[in-house]
Coordinates of C-alpha atoms in Angstrom, one line a residue:
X1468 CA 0.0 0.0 0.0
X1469 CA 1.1 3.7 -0.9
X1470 CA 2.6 6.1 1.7
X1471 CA 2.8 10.0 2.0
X1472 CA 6.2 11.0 -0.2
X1473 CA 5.7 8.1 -2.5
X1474 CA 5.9 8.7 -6.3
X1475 CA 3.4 7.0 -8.5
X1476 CA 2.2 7.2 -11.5
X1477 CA -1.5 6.7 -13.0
X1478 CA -2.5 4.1 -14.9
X1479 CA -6.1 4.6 -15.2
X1480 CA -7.8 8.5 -15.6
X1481 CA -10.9 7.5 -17.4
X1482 CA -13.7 8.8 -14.5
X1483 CA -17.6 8.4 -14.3
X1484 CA -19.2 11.7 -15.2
X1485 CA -20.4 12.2 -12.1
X1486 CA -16.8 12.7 -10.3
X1487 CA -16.0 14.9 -13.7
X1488 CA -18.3 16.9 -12.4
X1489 CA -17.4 16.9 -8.8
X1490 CA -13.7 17.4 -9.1
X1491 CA -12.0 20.0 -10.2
X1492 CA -8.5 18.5 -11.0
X1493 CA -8.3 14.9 -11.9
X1494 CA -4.9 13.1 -12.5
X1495 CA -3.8 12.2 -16.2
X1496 CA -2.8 8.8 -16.9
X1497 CA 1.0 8.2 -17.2
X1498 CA 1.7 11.4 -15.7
X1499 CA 3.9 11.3 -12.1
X1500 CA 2.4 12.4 -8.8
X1501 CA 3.7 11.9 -5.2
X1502 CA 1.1 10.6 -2.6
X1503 CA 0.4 13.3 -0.3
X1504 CA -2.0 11.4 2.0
X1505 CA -3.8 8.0 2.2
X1506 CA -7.6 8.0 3.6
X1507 CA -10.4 5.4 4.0
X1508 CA -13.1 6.2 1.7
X1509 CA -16.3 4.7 0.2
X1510 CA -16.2 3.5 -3.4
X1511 CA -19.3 4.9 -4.6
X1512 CA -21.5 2.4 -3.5
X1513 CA -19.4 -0.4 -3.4
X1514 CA -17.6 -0.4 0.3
X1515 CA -14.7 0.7 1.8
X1516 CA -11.8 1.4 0.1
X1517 CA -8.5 3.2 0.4
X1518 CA -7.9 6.8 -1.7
X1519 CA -5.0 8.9 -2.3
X1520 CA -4.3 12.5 -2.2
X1521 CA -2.1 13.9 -4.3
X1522 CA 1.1 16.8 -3.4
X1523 CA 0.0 18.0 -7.5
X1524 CA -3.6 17.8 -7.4
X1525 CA -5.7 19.6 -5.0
X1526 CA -9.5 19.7 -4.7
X1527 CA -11.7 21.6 -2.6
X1528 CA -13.4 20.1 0.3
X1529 CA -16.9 18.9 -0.3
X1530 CA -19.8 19.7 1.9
X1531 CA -18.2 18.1 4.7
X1532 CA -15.1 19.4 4.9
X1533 CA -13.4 16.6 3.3
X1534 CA -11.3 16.5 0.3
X1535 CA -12.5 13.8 -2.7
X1536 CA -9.6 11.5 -2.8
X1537 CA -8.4 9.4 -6.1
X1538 CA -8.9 5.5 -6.0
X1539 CA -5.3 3.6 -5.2
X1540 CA -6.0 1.6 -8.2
X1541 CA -5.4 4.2 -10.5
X1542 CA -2.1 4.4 -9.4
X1543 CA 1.6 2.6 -9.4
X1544 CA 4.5 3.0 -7.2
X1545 CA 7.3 3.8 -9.7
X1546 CA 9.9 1.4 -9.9
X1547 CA 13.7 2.4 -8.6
X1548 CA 14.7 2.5 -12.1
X1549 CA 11.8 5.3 -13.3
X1550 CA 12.9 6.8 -9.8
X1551 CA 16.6 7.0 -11.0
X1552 CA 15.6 8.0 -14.5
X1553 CA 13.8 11.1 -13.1
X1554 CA 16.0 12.4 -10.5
X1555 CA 18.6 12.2 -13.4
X1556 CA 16.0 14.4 -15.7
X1557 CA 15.7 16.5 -13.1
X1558 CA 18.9 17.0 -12.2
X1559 CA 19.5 17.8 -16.1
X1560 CA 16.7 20.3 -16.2
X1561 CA 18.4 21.9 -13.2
X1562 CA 21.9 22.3 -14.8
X1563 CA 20.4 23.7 -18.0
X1564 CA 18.6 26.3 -15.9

């Protein structure tokens, strides 16, 4: 299971219209986040679940205060290798700035 500080990336941002609605942002599949929280939440319906919040997307609290969360299915923890490969792109970026 994901943990605050851990990058992932998404693998899944087709949403129900409804939650297109509702959110504002919405992650972009193959794109690179870092998990900023993990919370329980209900999967419309369907039980309990676990959702992510994410450092690069931020949503404003619904009626009750909370934030809408992003199922953890829709992410993957990036391997050490993509890890490597991007602290080396960013380090690049960095030296050309």
């Amino acid at each position: 299971m994901f943990e605050p500080n851990t990058k992932v990336v998404c693998v899944n941002d087709v949403f129900p219209p409804k939650v297109i609605r509702v959110y504002e942002q919405l992650p972009v599949k193959d794109w690179v986040y870092e998990i900023r929280d993990v919370v329980p939440a209900s999967d419309y319906g369907k039980g309990e679940t676990i959702a992510v919040l994410l450092l690069e997307v931020v949503n404003r609290p619904n009626k009750r205060g909370v934030e809408h969360g992003f199922a953890h299915t829709r992410f993957r923890e990036l391997t050490e290798e993509e890890q490597k490969q991007m602290m080396q792109y960013q380090q690049d970026v960095a030296l050309a700035n």
